[in-house]
Amino acid sequence: MNNWNRGFKLTPESMKMLSERNLEVVFDIYYEESDDEE
């Protein structure tokens, strides 16, 4: 993964609201390099 980085954050307020509602968060992060990018 040359020079590829994406980030995000969950604020404490968002995490509190998720927890109060008994919700889960799933992160499905993947990267597939094509032959053209080598």
C-alpha positions as a Markdown table, in Angstrom:
| # | Residue | x | y | z |
|---|---|---|---|---|
| 1 | Met | 0.0 | 0.0 | 0.0 |
| 2 | Asn | 2.4 | 2.6 | -1.2 |
| 3 | Asn | 1.5 | 6.1 | -0.1 |
| 4 | Trp | -2.1 | 5.2 | 0.6 |
| 5 | Asn | -3.6 | 5.9 | 4.0 |
| 6 | Arg | -7.1 | 7.0 | 5.0 |
| 7 | Gly | -8.1 | 7.7 | 8.5 |
| 8 | Phe | -11.2 | 8.6 | 10.4 |
| 9 | Lys | -12.2 | 8.9 | 14.0 |
| 10 | Leu | -15.2 | 8.4 | 16.2 |
| 11 | Thr | -15.7 | 11.2 | 18.7 |
| 12 | Pro | -16.4 | 10.3 | 22.4 |
| 13 | Glu | -19.9 | 11.8 | 21.9 |
| 14 | Ser | -20.6 | 9.5 | 19.0 |
| 15 | Met | -19.3 | 6.4 | 20.8 |
| 16 | Lys | -21.5 | 7.3 | 23.8 |
| 17 | Met | -24.6 | 7.5 | 21.6 |
| 18 | Leu | -23.7 | 4.2 | 20.0 |
| 19 | Ser | -23.2 | 2.5 | 23.4 |
| 20 | Glu | -26.5 | 3.9 | 24.8 |
| 21 | Arg | -28.3 | 2.3 | 21.9 |
| 22 | Asn | -26.4 | -0.9 | 22.1 |
| 23 | Leu | -25.1 | -0.6 | 18.6 |
| 24 | Glu | -22.0 | -2.0 | 17.1 |
| 25 | Val | -19.6 | -0.5 | 14.6 |
| 26 | Val | -17.9 | -2.7 | 12.0 |
| 27 | Phe | -14.9 | -1.6 | 10.0 |
| 28 | Asp | -14.4 | -3.5 | 6.8 |
| 29 | Ile | -11.3 | -1.8 | 5.3 |
| 30 | Tyr | -9.4 | -3.3 | 2.4 |
| 31 | Tyr | -7.2 | -2.3 | -0.4 |
| 32 | Glu | -6.7 | -4.1 | -3.7 |
| 33 | Glu | -3.8 | -2.9 | -5.8 |
| 34 | Ser | -4.3 | -3.1 | -9.6 |
| 35 | Asp | -1.5 | -4.2 | -11.9 |
| 36 | Asp | -1.4 | -0.7 | -13.3 |
| 37 | Glu | -0.4 | 0.8 | -10.0 |
| 38 | Glu | 2.9 | -1.0 | -9.6 |
